[in-house]
PDB file of C-alpha atoms and ligand atoms in Angstrom:
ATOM      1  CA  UNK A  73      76.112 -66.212-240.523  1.00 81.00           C
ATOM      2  CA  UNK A  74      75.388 -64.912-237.063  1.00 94.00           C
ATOM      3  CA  UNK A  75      72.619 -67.346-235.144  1.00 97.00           C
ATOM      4  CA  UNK A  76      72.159 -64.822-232.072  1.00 98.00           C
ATOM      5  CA  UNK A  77      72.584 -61.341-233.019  1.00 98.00           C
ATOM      6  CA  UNK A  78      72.462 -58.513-230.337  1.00 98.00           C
ATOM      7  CA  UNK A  79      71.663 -54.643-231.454  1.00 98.00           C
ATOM      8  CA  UNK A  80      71.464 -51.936-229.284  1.00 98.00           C
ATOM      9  CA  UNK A  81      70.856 -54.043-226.564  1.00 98.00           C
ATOM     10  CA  UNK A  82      69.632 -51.714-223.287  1.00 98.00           C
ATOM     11  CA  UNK A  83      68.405 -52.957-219.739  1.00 98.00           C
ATOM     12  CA  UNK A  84      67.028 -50.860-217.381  1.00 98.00           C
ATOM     13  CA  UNK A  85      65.838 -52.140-213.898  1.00 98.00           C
ATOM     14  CA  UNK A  86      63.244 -50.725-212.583  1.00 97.00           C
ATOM     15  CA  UNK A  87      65.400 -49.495-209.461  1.00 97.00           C
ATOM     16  CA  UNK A  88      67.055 -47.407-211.954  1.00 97.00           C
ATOM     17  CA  UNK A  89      70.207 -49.808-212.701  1.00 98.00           C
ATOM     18  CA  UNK A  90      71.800 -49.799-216.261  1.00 98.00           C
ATOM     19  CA  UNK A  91      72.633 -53.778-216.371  1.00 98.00           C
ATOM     20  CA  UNK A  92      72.979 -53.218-220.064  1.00 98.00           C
ATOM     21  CA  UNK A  93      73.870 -49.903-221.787  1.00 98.00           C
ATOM     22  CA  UNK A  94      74.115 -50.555-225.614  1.00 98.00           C
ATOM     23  CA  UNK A  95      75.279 -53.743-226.659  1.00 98.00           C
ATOM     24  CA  UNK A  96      76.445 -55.271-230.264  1.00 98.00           C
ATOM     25  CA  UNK A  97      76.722 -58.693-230.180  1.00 98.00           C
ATOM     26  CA  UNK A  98      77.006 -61.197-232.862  1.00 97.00           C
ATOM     27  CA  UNK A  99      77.302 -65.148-232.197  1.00 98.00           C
ATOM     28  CA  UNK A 100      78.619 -67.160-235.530  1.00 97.00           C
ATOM     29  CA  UNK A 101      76.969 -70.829-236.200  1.00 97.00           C
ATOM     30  CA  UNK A 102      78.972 -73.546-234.639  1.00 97.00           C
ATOM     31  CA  UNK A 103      80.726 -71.428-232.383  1.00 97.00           C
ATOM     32  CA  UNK A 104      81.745 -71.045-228.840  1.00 98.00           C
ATOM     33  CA  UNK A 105      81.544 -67.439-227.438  1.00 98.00           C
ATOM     34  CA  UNK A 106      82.508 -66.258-224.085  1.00 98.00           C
ATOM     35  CA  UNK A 107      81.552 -63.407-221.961  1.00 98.00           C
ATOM     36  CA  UNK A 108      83.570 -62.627-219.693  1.00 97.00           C
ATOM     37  CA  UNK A 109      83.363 -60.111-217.054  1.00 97.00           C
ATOM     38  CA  UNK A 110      82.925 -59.539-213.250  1.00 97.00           C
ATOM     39  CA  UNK A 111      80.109 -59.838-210.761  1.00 97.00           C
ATOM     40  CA  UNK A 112      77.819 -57.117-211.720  1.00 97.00           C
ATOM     41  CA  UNK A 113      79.305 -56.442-215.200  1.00 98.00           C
ATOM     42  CA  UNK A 114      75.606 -57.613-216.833  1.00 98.00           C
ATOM     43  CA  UNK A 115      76.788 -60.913-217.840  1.00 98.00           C
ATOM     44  CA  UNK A 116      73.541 -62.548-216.565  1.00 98.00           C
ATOM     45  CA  UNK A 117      71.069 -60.059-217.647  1.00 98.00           C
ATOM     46  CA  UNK A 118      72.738 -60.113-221.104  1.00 98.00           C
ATOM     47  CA  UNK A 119      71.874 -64.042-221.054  1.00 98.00           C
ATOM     48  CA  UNK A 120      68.432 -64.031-220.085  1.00 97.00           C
ATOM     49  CA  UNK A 121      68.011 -61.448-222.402  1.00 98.00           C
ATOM     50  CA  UNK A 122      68.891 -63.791-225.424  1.00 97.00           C
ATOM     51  CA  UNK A 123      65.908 -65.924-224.402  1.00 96.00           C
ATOM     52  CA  UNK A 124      63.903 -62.928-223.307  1.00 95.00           C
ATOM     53  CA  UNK A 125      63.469 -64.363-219.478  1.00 94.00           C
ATOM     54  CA  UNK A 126      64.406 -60.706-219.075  1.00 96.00           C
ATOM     55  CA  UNK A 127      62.574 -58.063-221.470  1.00 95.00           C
ATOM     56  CA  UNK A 128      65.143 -55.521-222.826  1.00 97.00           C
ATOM     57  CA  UNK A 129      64.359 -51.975-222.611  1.00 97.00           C
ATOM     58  CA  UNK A 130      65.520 -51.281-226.242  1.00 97.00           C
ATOM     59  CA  UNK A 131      67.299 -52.781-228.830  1.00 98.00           C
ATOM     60  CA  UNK A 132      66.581 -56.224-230.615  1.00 97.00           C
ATOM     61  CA  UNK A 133      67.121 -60.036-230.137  1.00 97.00           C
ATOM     62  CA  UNK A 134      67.661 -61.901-233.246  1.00 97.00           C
ATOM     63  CA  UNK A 135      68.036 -65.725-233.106  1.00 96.00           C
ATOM     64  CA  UNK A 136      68.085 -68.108-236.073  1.00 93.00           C
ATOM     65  CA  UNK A 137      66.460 -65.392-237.909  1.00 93.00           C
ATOM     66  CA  UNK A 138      63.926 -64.085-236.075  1.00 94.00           C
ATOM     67  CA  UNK A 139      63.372 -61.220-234.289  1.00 96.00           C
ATOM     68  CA  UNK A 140      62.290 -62.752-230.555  1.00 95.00           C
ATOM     69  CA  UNK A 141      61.952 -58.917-229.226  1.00 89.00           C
ATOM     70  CA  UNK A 142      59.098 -58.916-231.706  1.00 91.00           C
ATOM     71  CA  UNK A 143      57.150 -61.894-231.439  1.00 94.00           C
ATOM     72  CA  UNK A 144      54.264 -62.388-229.425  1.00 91.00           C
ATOM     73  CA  UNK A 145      53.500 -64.988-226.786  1.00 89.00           C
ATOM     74  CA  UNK A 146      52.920 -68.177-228.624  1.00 89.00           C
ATOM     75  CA  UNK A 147      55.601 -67.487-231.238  1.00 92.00           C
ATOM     76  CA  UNK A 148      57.752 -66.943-228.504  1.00 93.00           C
ATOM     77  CA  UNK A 149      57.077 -69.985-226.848  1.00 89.00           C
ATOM     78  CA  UNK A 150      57.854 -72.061-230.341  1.00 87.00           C
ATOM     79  CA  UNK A 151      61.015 -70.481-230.553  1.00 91.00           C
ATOM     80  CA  UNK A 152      62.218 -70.808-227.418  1.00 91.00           C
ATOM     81  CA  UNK A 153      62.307 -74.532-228.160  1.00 88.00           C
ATOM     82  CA  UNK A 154      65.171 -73.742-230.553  1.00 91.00           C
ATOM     83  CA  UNK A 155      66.906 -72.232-227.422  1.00 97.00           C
ATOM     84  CA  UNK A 156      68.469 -74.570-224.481  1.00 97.00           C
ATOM     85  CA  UNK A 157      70.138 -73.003-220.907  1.00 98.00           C
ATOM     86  CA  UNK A 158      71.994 -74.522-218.230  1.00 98.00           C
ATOM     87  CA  UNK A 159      72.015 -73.208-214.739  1.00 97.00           C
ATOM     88  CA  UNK A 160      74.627 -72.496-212.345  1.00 97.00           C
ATOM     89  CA  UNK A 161      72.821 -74.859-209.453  1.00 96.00           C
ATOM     90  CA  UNK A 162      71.275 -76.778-212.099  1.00 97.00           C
ATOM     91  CA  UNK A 163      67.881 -75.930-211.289  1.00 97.00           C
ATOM     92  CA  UNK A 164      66.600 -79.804-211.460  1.00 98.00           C
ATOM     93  CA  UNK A 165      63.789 -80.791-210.096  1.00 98.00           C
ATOM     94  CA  UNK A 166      64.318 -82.634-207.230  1.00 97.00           C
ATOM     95  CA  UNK A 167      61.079 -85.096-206.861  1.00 97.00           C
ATOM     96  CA  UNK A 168      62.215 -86.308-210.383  1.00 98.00           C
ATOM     97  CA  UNK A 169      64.163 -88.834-211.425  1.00 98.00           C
ATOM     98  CA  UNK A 170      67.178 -88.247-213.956  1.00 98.00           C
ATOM     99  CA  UNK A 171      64.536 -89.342-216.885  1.00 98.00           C
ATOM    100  CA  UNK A 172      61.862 -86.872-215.277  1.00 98.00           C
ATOM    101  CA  UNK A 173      64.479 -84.347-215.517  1.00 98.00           C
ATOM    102  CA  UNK A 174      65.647 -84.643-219.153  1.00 98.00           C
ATOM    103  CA  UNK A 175      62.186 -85.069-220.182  1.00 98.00           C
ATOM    104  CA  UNK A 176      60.180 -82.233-218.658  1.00 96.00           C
ATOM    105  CA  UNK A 177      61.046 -80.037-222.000  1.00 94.00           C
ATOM    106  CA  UNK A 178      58.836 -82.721-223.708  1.00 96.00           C
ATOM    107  CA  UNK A 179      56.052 -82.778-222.010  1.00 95.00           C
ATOM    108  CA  UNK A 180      55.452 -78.852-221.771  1.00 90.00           C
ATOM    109  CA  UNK A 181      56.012 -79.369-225.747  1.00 90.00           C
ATOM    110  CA  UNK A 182      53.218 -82.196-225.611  1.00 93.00           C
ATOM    111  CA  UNK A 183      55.297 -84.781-226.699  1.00 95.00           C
ATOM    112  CA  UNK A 184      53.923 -88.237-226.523  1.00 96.00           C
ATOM    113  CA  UNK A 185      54.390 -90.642-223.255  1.00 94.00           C
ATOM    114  CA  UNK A 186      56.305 -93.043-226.193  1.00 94.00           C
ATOM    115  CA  UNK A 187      58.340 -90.515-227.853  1.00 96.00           C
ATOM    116  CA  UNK A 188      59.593 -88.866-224.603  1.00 97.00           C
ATOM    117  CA  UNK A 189      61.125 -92.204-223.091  1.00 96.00           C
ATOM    118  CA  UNK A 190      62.984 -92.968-226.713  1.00 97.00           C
ATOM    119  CA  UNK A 191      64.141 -89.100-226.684  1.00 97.00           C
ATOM    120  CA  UNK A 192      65.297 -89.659-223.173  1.00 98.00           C
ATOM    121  CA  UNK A 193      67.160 -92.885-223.251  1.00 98.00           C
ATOM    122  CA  UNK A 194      69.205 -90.954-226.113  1.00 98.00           C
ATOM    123  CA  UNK A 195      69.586 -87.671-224.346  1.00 98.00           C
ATOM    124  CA  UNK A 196      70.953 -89.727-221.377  1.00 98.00           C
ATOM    125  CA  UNK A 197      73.185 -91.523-223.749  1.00 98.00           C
ATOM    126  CA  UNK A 198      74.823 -88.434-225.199  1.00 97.00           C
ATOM    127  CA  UNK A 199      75.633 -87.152-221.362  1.00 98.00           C
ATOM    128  CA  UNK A 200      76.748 -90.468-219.931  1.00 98.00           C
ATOM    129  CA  UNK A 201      73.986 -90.823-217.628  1.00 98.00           C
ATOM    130  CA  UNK A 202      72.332 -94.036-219.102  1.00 97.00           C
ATOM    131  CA  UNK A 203      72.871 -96.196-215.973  1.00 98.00           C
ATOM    132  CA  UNK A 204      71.152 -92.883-213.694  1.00 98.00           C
ATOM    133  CA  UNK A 205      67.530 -92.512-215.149  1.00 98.00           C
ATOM    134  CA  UNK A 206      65.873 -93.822-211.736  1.00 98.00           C
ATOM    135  CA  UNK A 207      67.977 -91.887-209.895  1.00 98.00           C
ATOM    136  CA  UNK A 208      66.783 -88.520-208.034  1.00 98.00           C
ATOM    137  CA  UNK A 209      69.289 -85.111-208.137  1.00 98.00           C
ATOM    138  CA  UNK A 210      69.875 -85.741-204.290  1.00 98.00           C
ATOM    139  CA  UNK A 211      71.792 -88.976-205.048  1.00 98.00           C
ATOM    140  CA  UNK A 212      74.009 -87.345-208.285  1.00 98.00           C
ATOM    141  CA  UNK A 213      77.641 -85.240-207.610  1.00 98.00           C
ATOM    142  CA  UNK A 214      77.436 -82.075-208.998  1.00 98.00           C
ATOM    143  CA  UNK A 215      78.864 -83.309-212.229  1.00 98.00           C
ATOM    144  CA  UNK A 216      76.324 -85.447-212.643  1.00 98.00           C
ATOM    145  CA  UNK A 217      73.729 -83.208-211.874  1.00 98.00           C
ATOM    146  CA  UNK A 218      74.987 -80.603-214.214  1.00 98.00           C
ATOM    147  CA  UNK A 219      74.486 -83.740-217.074  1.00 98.00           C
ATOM    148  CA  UNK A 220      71.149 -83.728-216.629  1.00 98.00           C
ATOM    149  CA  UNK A 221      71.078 -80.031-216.758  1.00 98.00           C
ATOM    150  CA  UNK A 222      72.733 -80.391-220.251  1.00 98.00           C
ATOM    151  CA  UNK A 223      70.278 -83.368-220.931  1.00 98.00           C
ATOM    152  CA  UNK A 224      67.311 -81.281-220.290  1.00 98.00           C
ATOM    153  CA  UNK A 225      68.420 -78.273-222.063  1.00 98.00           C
ATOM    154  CA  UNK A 226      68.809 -80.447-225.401  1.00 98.00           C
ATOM    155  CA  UNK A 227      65.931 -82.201-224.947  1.00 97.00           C
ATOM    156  CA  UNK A 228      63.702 -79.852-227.732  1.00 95.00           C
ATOM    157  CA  UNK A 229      66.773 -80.190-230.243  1.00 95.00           C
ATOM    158  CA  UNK A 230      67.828 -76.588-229.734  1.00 96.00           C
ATOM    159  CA  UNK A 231      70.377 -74.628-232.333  1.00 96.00           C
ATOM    160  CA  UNK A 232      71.773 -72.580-229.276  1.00 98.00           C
ATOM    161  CA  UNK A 233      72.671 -73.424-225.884  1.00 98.00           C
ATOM    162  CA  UNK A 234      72.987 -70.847-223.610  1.00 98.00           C
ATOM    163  CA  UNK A 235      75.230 -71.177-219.778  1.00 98.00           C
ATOM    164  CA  UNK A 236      75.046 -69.085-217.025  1.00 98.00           C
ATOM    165  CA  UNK A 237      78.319 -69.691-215.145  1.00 97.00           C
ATOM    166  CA  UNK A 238      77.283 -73.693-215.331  1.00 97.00           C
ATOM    167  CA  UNK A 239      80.768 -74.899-213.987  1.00 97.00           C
ATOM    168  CA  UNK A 240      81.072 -71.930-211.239  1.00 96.00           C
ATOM    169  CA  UNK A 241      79.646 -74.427-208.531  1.00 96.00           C
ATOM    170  CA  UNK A 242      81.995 -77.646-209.644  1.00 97.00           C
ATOM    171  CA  UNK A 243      85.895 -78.745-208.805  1.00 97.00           C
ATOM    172  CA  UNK A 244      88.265 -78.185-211.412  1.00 96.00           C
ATOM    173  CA  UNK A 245      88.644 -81.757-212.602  1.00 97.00           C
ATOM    174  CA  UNK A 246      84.752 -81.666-212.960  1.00 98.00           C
ATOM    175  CA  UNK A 247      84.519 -78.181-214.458  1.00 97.00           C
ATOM    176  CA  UNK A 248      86.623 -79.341-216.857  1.00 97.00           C
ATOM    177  CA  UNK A 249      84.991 -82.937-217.640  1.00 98.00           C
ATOM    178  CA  UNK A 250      81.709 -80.884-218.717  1.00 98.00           C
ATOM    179  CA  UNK A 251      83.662 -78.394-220.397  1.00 98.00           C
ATOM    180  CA  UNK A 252      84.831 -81.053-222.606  1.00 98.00           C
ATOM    181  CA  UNK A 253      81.301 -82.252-223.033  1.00 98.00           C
ATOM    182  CA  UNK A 254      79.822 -79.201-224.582  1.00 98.00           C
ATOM    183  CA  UNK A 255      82.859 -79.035-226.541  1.00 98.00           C
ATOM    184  CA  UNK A 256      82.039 -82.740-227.728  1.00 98.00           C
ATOM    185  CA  UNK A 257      78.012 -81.556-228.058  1.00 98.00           C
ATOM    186  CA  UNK A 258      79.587 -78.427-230.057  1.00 98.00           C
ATOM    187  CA  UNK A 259      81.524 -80.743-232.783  1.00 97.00           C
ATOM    188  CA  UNK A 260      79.120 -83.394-232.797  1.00 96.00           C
ATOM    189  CA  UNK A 261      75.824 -81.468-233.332  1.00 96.00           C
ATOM    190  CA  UNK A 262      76.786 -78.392-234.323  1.00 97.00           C
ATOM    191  CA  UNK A 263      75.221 -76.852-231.281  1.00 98.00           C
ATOM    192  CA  UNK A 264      76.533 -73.154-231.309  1.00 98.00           C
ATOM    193  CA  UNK A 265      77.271 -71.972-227.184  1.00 98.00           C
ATOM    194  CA  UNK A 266      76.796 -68.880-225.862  1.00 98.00           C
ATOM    195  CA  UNK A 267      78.407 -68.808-222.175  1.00 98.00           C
ATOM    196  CA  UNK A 268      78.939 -65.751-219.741  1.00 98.00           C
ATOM    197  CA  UNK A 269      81.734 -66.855-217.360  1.00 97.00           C
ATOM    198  CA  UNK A 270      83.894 -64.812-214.120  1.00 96.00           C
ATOM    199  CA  UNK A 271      86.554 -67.137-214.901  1.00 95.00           C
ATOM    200  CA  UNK A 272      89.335 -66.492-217.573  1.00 94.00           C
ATOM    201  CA  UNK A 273      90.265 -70.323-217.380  1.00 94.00           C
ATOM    202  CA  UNK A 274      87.109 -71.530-218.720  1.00 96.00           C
ATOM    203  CA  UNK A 275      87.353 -69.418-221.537  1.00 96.00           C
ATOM    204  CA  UNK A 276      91.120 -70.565-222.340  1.00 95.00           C
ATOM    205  CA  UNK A 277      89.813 -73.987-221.963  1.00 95.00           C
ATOM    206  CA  UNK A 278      86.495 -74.166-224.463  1.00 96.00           C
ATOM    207  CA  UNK A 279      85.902 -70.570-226.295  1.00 97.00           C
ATOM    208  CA  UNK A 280      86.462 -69.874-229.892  1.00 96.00           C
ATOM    209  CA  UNK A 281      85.311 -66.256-229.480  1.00 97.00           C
ATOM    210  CA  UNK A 282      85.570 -63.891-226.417  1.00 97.00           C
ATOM    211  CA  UNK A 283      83.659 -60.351-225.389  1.00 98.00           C
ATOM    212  CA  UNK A 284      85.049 -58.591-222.329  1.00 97.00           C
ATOM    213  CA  UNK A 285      81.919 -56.878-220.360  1.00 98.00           C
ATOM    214  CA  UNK A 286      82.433 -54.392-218.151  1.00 98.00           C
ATOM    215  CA  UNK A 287      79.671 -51.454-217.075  1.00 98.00           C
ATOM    216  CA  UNK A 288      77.342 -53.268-219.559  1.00 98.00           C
ATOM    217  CA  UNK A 289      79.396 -52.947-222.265  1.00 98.00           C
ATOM    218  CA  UNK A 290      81.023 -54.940-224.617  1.00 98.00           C
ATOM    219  CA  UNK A 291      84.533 -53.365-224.106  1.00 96.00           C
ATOM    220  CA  UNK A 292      86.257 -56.061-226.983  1.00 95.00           C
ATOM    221  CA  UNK A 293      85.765 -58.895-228.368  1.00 95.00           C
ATOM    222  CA  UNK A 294      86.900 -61.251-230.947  1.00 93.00           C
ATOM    223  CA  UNK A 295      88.992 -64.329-231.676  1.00 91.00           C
ATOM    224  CA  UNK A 296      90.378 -65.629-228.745  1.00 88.00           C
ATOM    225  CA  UNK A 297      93.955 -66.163-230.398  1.00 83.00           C
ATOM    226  CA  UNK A 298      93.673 -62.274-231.028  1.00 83.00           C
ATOM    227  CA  UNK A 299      92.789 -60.963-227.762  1.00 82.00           C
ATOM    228  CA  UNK A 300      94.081 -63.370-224.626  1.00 77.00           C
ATOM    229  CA  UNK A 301      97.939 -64.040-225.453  1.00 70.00           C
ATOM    230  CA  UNK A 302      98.319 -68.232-224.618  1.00 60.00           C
ATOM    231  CA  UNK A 303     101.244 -69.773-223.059  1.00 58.00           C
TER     232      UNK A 303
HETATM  233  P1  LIG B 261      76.639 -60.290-213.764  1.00 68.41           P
HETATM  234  O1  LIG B 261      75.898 -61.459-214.279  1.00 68.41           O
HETATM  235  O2  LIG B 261      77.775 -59.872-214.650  1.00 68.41           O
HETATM  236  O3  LIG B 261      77.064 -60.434-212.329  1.00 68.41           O
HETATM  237  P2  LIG B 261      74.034 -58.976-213.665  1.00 68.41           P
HETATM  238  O4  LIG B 261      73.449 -58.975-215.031  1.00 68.41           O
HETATM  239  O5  LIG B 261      73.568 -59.992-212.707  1.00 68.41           O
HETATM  240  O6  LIG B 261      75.647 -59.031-213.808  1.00 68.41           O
HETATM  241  O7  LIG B 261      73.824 -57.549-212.995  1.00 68.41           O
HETATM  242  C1  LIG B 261      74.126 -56.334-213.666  1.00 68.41           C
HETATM  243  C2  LIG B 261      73.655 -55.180-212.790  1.00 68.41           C
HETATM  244  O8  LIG B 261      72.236 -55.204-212.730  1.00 68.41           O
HETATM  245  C3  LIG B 261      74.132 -55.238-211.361  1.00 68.41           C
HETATM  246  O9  LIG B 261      74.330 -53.914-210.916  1.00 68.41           O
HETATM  247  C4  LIG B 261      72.989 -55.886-210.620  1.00 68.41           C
HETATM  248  O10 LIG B 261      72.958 -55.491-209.276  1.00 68.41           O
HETATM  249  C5  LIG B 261      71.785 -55.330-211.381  1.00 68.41           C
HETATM  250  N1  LIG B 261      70.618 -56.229-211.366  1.00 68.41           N
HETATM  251  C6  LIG B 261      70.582 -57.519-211.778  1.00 68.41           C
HETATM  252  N2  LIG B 261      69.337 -58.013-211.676  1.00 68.41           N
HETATM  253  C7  LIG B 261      68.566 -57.015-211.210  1.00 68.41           C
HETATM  254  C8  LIG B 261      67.171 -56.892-210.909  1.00 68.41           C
HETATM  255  N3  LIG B 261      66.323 -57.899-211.079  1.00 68.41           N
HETATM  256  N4  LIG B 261      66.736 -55.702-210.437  1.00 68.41           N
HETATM  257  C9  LIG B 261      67.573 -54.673-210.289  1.00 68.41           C
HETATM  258  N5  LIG B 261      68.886 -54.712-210.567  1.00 68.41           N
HETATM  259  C10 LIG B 261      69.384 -55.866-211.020  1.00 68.41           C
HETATM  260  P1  LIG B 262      58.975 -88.524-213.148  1.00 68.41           P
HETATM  261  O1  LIG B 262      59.194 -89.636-212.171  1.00 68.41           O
HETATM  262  O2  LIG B 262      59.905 -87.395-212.930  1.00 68.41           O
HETATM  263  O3  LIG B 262      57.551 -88.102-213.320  1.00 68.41           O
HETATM  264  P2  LIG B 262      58.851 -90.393-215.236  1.00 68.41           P
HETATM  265  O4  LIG B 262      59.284 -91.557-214.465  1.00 68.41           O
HETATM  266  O5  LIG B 262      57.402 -90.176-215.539  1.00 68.41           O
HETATM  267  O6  LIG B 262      59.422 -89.072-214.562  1.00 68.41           O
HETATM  268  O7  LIG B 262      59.659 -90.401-216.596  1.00 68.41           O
HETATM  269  C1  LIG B 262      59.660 -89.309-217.511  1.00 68.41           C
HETATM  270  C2  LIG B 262      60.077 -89.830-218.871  1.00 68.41           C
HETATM  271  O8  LIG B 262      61.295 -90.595-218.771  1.00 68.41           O
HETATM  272  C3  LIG B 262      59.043 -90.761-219.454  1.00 68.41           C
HETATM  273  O9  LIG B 262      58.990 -90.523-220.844  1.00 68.41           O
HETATM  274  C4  LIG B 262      59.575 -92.128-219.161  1.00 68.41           C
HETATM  275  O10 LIG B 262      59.185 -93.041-220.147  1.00 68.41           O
HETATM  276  C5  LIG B 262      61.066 -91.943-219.177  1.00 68.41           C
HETATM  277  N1  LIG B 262      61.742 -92.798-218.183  1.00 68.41           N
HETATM  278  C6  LIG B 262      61.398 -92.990-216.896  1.00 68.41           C
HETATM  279  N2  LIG B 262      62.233 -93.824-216.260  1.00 68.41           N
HETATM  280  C7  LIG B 262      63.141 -94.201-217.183  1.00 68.41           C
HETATM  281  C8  LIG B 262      64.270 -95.070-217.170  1.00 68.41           C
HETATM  282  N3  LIG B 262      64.659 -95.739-216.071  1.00 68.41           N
HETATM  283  N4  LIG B 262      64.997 -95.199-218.302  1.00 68.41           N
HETATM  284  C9  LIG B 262      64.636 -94.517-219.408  1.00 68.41           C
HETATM  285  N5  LIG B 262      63.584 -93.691-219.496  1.00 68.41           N
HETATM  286  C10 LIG B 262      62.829 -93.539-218.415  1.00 68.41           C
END
């Protein structure tokens, strides 16, 4: 059964830009889906669209059931706890420590002081950052910086995770380190992906699904196997 599900999706900027023109889209529990497409293609409004950080002009947003596109402000706010996101620059604070980091989340969700540091010290477990919870984002390479990223995002317990180019700023031997950490995050916990990606290799490397995006369209998609012939 689909956990994000995309209808009629439309995006109009208010300078007049189509970003999105009509899109299907259906993301199946416990998978890993990849858009792919270049700059400009409406990768990243399609994204922030799943979480509604961008409103879309028509159409619907469906995830885990419910219709986000309809809800109103608090409801939204409750259900966007089910919903993680990981940045391309990582967007950590940087006056926080590691811990600070991975448990910000929390807090806005009024988690107790007690809970929060047991939550944490297991978040920082699962993204092999246990020895790094004093540390501040200035002393972390981007790998590591990117784990707290993934740290954070978790840190409600979301069903989806949703990444916006997050190995576009890292080295290839690091790019493909945290690729193999939401893979691990994937089997472990179930934790269905939703990525949008300029690179074909990541989606070789991690995606169970593809969608091509071009114009703001879904041109194809499917199984991988079916659509990108491997070597
Ligand atoms: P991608 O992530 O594939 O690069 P985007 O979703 O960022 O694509 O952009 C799709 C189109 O929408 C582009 O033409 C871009 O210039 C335009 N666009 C993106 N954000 C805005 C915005 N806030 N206001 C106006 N146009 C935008
Ligand atoms: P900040 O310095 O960013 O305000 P805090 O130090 O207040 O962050 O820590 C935020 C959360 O992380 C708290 O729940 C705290 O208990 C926990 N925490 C802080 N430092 C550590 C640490 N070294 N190891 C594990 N958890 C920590």
């Amino acid at each position: 059964s689909p956990v994000i599900e995309l209808r009629q999706l439309r995006k109009v900027y208010a300078n007049g830009v189509v970003a999105l023109d009509g899109v299907d889209l259906s993301v199946r529990e416990g998978e890993i889906l990849g858009v792919l497409g270049r700059s400009g293609a409406g990768k990243s409004t399609l994204l922030r669209c799943v979480n509604l950080l961008e409103r879309p002009t028509s159409g619907t947003v469906t995830v885990d059931g419910r219709e986000l596109s309809a809800l109103g402000r608090g409801e939204l706010r409750a259900a966007r706890q089910r919903i993680g996101m990981i940045h391309q620059h990582f967007a950590l604070l940087s006056s926080r420590t590691v811990a600070g980091n991975a448990a910000f989340p929390l807090e806005i969700a009024g988690v107790p002081r007690d809970q929060r540091a047991a939550r944490v010290r297991e978040l920082l477990e699962l993204v092999g950052l246990a020895d790094k919870a004093a540390a501040v984002p200035a002393q972390l390479s981007g790998g590591q910086k990117q784990r707290v990223g993934i740290a954070r995002a978790l840190a409600a317990g979301p069903s989806v995770l949703l990444s916006d180019e997050a190995t576009s700023a890292l080295d290839p031997a690091t790019t493909q380190s945290i690729l193999a950490l939401l893979r691990r995050l994937n089997t472990e916990l179930g934790l269905t992906i939703l990525l949008i990606t300029h690179e074909m290799q990541v989606v070789k490397s991690i995606c169970d699904s593809v969608a091509i995006m071009s114009d703001g369209r879904i041109e194809e998609a499917g199984r991988i196997t079916d659509l990108i012939a491997t070597p």
